Amino acid sequence: MKKFFTLCSVALLAASAFADNMALKVTTPEAKANPWDSQVFINFPTPLEAGKQYTLQMDVKGSYDLEVKEGQYGPEAIQPIVQDNNSENRDEWGGPADLQYLPHFTVTTEWVSDVLDCGGNAIVTDGNFPYSRLLLNLGNLGGDIYVDNVKMV
């Protein structure tokens, strides 16, 4: 029930942020053991076309400069994932099993305009999945995280 409430709260927060053209603010009381222990997601209005190349852009800021802690990824602590949320292929937790992990985003106390192109290569859907959701794993962060100007081009 707690997880359901959290997901509903995040969805309402995201809808409010985008409707008023403000940044999304997510507060995590403390860093967790796993990156997936705290998550937010954005459903695309139109799924990405299978086989096309995309670049993910967004502005990110935190309430602190993230320091490397044991078990964490380090300063690149927001882990983005694209998923085919409409797929019937599900994992053991009921989430989409058709997904692609992307490189991490940096978090500092200043706005960072970050572009993900997967190490010089655009995000390429593999031809089988029209990805319909961007998932951000925030579990390694504790504090306020701000996300703005999210674009998939």
PDB file of C-alpha atoms in Angstrom:
ATOM      1  CA  MET A   1       0.000   0.000   0.000  1.00  0.00           C
ATOM      2  CA  LYS A   2       2.867   2.363   0.847  1.00  0.00           C
ATOM      3  CA  LYS A   3       4.442   1.764  -2.579  1.00  0.00           C
ATOM      4  CA  PHE A   4       1.083   2.424  -4.280  1.00  0.00           C
ATOM      5  CA  PHE A   5       0.667   5.689  -2.347  1.00  0.00           C
ATOM      6  CA  THR A   6       4.199   6.761  -3.243  1.00  0.00           C
ATOM      7  CA  LEU A   7       3.652   6.036  -6.944  1.00  0.00           C
ATOM      8  CA  CYS A   8       0.338   7.947  -6.927  1.00  0.00           C
ATOM      9  CA  SER A   9       1.989  10.898  -5.166  1.00  0.00           C
ATOM     10  CA  VAL A  10       4.834  10.972  -7.682  1.00  0.00           C
ATOM     11  CA  ALA A  11       2.396  10.770 -10.606  1.00  0.00           C
ATOM     12  CA  LEU A  12       0.370  13.695  -9.248  1.00  0.00           C
ATOM     13  CA  LEU A  13       3.535  15.679  -8.560  1.00  0.00           C
ATOM     14  CA  ALA A  14       4.793  15.061 -12.083  1.00  0.00           C
ATOM     15  CA  ALA A  15       1.461  16.039 -13.629  1.00  0.00           C
ATOM     16  CA  SER A  16       1.405  19.241 -11.578  1.00  0.00           C
ATOM     17  CA  ALA A  17       5.009  20.095 -12.461  1.00  0.00           C
ATOM     18  CA  PHE A  18       4.513  19.669 -16.183  1.00  0.00           C
ATOM     19  CA  ALA A  19       1.131  21.444 -16.222  1.00  0.00           C
ATOM     20  CA  ASP A  20       2.620  24.558 -14.579  1.00  0.00           C
ATOM     21  CA  ASN A  21       5.947  24.319 -16.444  1.00  0.00           C
ATOM     22  CA  MET A  22       7.943  23.897 -13.232  1.00  0.00           C
ATOM     23  CA  ALA A  23      10.724  21.475 -12.374  1.00  0.00           C
ATOM     24  CA  LEU A  24       9.870  18.156 -10.789  1.00  0.00           C
ATOM     25  CA  LYS A  25      11.152  17.999  -7.201  1.00  0.00           C
ATOM     26  CA  VAL A  26      11.647  14.577  -5.648  1.00  0.00           C
ATOM     27  CA  THR A  27      12.695  14.226  -2.011  1.00  0.00           C
ATOM     28  CA  THR A  28      14.319  11.056  -0.772  1.00  0.00           C
ATOM     29  CA  PRO A  29      14.954  11.067   2.991  1.00  0.00           C
ATOM     30  CA  GLU A  30      18.115   8.978   2.689  1.00  0.00           C
ATOM     31  CA  ALA A  31      20.206   7.051   0.195  1.00  0.00           C
ATOM     32  CA  LYS A  32      19.014   3.461  -0.151  1.00  0.00           C
ATOM     33  CA  ALA A  33      20.898   0.230  -0.730  1.00  0.00           C
ATOM     34  CA  ASN A  34      19.836  -0.118  -4.391  1.00  0.00           C
ATOM     35  CA  PRO A  35      19.306   2.424  -7.178  1.00  0.00           C
ATOM     36  CA  TRP A  36      15.789   1.049  -7.818  1.00  0.00           C
ATOM     37  CA  ASP A  37      14.688   1.574  -4.191  1.00  0.00           C
ATOM     38  CA  SER A  38      13.458   5.076  -5.166  1.00  0.00           C
ATOM     39  CA  GLN A  39      12.049   5.690  -8.634  1.00  0.00           C
ATOM     40  CA  VAL A  40       9.998   8.112 -10.686  1.00  0.00           C
ATOM     41  CA  PHE A  41       8.786   7.614 -14.227  1.00  0.00           C
ATOM     42  CA  ILE A  42       7.421   9.566 -17.161  1.00  0.00           C
ATOM     43  CA  ASN A  43       5.141   7.915 -19.714  1.00  0.00           C
ATOM     44  CA  PHE A  44       5.770   9.231 -23.227  1.00  0.00           C
ATOM     45  CA  PRO A  45       2.701  10.671 -24.983  1.00  0.00           C
ATOM     46  CA  THR A  46       3.787   8.676 -28.050  1.00  0.00           C
ATOM     47  CA  PRO A  47       6.068   5.615 -27.767  1.00  0.00           C
ATOM     48  CA  LEU A  48       9.530   5.810 -29.313  1.00  0.00           C
ATOM     49  CA  GLU A  49       9.661   4.204 -32.737  1.00  0.00           C
ATOM     50  CA  ALA A  50      11.375   0.822 -32.772  1.00  0.00           C
ATOM     51  CA  GLY A  51      14.727   0.986 -34.572  1.00  0.00           C
ATOM     52  CA  LYS A  52      15.085   4.807 -34.485  1.00  0.00           C
ATOM     53  CA  GLN A  53      17.884   6.729 -32.751  1.00  0.00           C
ATOM     54  CA  TYR A  54      17.138   9.118 -29.870  1.00  0.00           C
ATOM     55  CA  THR A  55      19.070  11.368 -27.516  1.00  0.00           C
ATOM     56  CA  LEU A  56      17.844  12.011 -23.961  1.00  0.00           C
ATOM     57  CA  GLN A  57      18.344  15.519 -22.573  1.00  0.00           C
ATOM     58  CA  MET A  58      17.393  16.895 -19.161  1.00  0.00           C
ATOM     59  CA  ASP A  59      18.449  19.420 -16.552  1.00  0.00           C
ATOM     60  CA  VAL A  60      19.299  17.992 -13.118  1.00  0.00           C
ATOM     61  CA  LYS A  61      20.139  19.560  -9.754  1.00  0.00           C
ATOM     62  CA  GLY A  62      20.357  18.279  -6.173  1.00  0.00           C
ATOM     63  CA  SER A  63      20.250  19.785  -2.700  1.00  0.00           C
ATOM     64  CA  TYR A  64      23.905  18.767  -2.270  1.00  0.00           C
ATOM     65  CA  ASP A  65      26.953  17.655  -4.216  1.00  0.00           C
ATOM     66  CA  LEU A  66      26.783  13.891  -4.180  1.00  0.00           C
ATOM     67  CA  GLU A  67      29.781  12.310  -2.551  1.00  0.00           C
ATOM     68  CA  VAL A  68      30.848   8.833  -3.498  1.00  0.00           C
ATOM     69  CA  LYS A  69      29.728   6.350  -0.841  1.00  0.00           C
ATOM     70  CA  GLU A  70      30.424   2.659  -0.637  1.00  0.00           C
ATOM     71  CA  GLY A  71      27.974   0.696  -2.768  1.00  0.00           C
ATOM     72  CA  GLN A  72      26.907   3.719  -4.816  1.00  0.00           C
ATOM     73  CA  TYR A  73      27.589   4.452  -8.446  1.00  0.00           C
ATOM     74  CA  GLY A  74      29.325   7.687  -7.525  1.00  0.00           C
ATOM     75  CA  PRO A  75      28.444  11.180  -8.694  1.00  0.00           C
ATOM     76  CA  GLU A  76      26.480   9.858 -11.679  1.00  0.00           C
ATOM     77  CA  ALA A  77      23.688   8.665  -9.431  1.00  0.00           C
ATOM     78  CA  ILE A  78      20.480   9.041 -11.443  1.00  0.00           C
ATOM     79  CA  GLN A  79      20.100   5.874 -13.489  1.00  0.00           C
ATOM     80  CA  PRO A  80      17.684   6.308 -16.439  1.00  0.00           C
ATOM     81  CA  ILE A  81      15.978   3.372 -18.131  1.00  0.00           C
ATOM     82  CA  VAL A  82      13.595   3.255 -21.097  1.00  0.00           C
ATOM     83  CA  GLN A  83      10.885   0.590 -20.960  1.00  0.00           C
ATOM     84  CA  ASP A  84       8.166  -0.833 -23.152  1.00  0.00           C
ATOM     85  CA  ASN A  85       5.416  -0.406 -20.572  1.00  0.00           C
ATOM     86  CA  ASN A  86       2.806  -1.904 -22.916  1.00  0.00           C
ATOM     87  CA  SER A  87       4.665  -5.185 -23.341  1.00  0.00           C
ATOM     88  CA  GLU A  88       3.136  -8.376 -22.000  1.00  0.00           C
ATOM     89  CA  ASN A  89       6.689  -9.568 -21.192  1.00  0.00           C
ATOM     90  CA  ARG A  90       6.892  -8.904 -17.422  1.00  0.00           C
ATOM     91  CA  ASP A  91       9.562  -9.474 -14.782  1.00  0.00           C
ATOM     92  CA  GLU A  92       9.025 -11.165 -11.413  1.00  0.00           C
ATOM     93  CA  TRP A  93       7.838  -7.860  -9.851  1.00  0.00           C
ATOM     94  CA  GLY A  94       5.249  -7.187 -12.569  1.00  0.00           C
ATOM     95  CA  GLY A  95       7.284  -4.483 -14.329  1.00  0.00           C
ATOM     96  CA  PRO A  96       8.167  -4.398 -18.028  1.00  0.00           C
ATOM     97  CA  ALA A  97      10.966  -6.842 -18.886  1.00  0.00           C
ATOM     98  CA  ASP A  98      11.604  -5.137 -22.237  1.00  0.00           C
ATOM     99  CA  LEU A  99      13.945  -2.299 -21.285  1.00  0.00           C
ATOM    100  CA  GLN A 100      17.238  -0.579 -21.983  1.00  0.00           C
ATOM    101  CA  TYR A 101      19.601   0.812 -19.301  1.00  0.00           C
ATOM    102  CA  LEU A 102      21.180   4.192 -20.070  1.00  0.00           C
ATOM    103  CA  PRO A 103      24.280   5.943 -18.635  1.00  0.00           C
ATOM    104  CA  HIS A 104      23.903   7.807 -15.335  1.00  0.00           C
ATOM    105  CA  PHE A 105      23.244  11.528 -14.827  1.00  0.00           C
ATOM    106  CA  THR A 106      25.439  13.755 -12.635  1.00  0.00           C
ATOM    107  CA  VAL A 107      23.920  15.486  -9.578  1.00  0.00           C
ATOM    108  CA  THR A 108      25.397  18.697  -8.097  1.00  0.00           C
ATOM    109  CA  THR A 109      23.978  21.757  -6.302  1.00  0.00           C
ATOM    110  CA  GLU A 110      23.978  23.658  -9.611  1.00  0.00           C
ATOM    111  CA  TRP A 111      21.766  22.921 -12.610  1.00  0.00           C
ATOM    112  CA  VAL A 112      23.530  20.548 -14.974  1.00  0.00           C
ATOM    113  CA  SER A 113      22.179  20.349 -18.498  1.00  0.00           C
ATOM    114  CA  ASP A 114      23.020  16.767 -19.336  1.00  0.00           C
ATOM    115  CA  VAL A 115      22.707  14.918 -22.614  1.00  0.00           C
ATOM    116  CA  LEU A 116      22.703  11.158 -22.851  1.00  0.00           C
ATOM    117  CA  ASP A 117      23.824   9.661 -26.083  1.00  0.00           C
ATOM    118  CA  CYS A 118      25.131   6.381 -24.674  1.00  0.00           C
ATOM    119  CA  GLY A 119      28.853   7.077 -24.886  1.00  0.00           C
ATOM    120  CA  GLY A 120      28.779   8.766 -28.265  1.00  0.00           C
ATOM    121  CA  ASN A 121      26.084   6.527 -29.714  1.00  0.00           C
ATOM    122  CA  ALA A 122      22.473   7.608 -29.789  1.00  0.00           C
ATOM    123  CA  ILE A 123      19.938   5.580 -27.865  1.00  0.00           C
ATOM    124  CA  VAL A 124      18.824   3.032 -30.430  1.00  0.00           C
ATOM    125  CA  THR A 125      15.700   1.048 -29.921  1.00  0.00           C
ATOM    126  CA  ASP A 126      16.455  -2.519 -30.856  1.00  0.00           C
ATOM    127  CA  GLY A 127      13.687  -2.834 -33.414  1.00  0.00           C
ATOM    128  CA  ASN A 128      11.446  -4.981 -31.201  1.00  0.00           C
ATOM    129  CA  PHE A 129      10.247  -2.546 -28.557  1.00  0.00           C
ATOM    130  CA  PRO A 130       8.518   0.826 -28.938  1.00  0.00           C
ATOM    131  CA  TYR A 131       9.680   2.184 -25.567  1.00  0.00           C
ATOM    132  CA  SER A 132       6.878   4.100 -23.866  1.00  0.00           C
ATOM    133  CA  ARG A 133       8.336   5.074 -20.470  1.00  0.00           C
ATOM    134  CA  LEU A 134      11.382   6.803 -19.021  1.00  0.00           C
ATOM    135  CA  LEU A 135      12.214   5.491 -15.549  1.00  0.00           C
ATOM    136  CA  LEU A 136      14.662   7.310 -13.272  1.00  0.00           C
ATOM    137  CA  ASN A 137      16.287   5.296 -10.483  1.00  0.00           C
ATOM    138  CA  LEU A 138      17.097   7.654  -7.589  1.00  0.00           C
ATOM    139  CA  GLY A 139      17.782   5.133  -4.821  1.00  0.00           C
ATOM    140  CA  ASN A 140      21.433   6.106  -4.324  1.00  0.00           C
ATOM    141  CA  LEU A 141      20.436   9.696  -3.524  1.00  0.00           C
ATOM    142  CA  GLY A 142      19.323  11.222  -0.249  1.00  0.00           C
ATOM    143  CA  GLY A 143      17.889  14.743  -0.346  1.00  0.00           C
ATOM    144  CA  ASP A 144      16.087  16.876  -2.922  1.00  0.00           C
ATOM    145  CA  ILE A 145      16.496  16.125  -6.612  1.00  0.00           C
ATOM    146  CA  TYR A 146      15.169  18.489  -9.281  1.00  0.00           C
ATOM    147  CA  VAL A 147      14.535  17.425 -12.887  1.00  0.00           C
ATOM    148  CA  ASP A 148      13.496  19.843 -15.636  1.00  0.00           C
ATOM    149  CA  ASN A 149      13.326  20.178 -19.422  1.00  0.00           C
ATOM    150  CA  VAL A 150      13.220  16.453 -20.163  1.00  0.00           C
ATOM    151  CA  LYS A 151      13.449  15.821 -23.918  1.00  0.00           C
ATOM    152  CA  MET A 152      13.826  12.709 -26.027  1.00  0.00           C
ATOM    153  CA  VAL A 153      14.837  13.832 -29.533  1.00  0.00           C
TER     154      VAL A 153
END
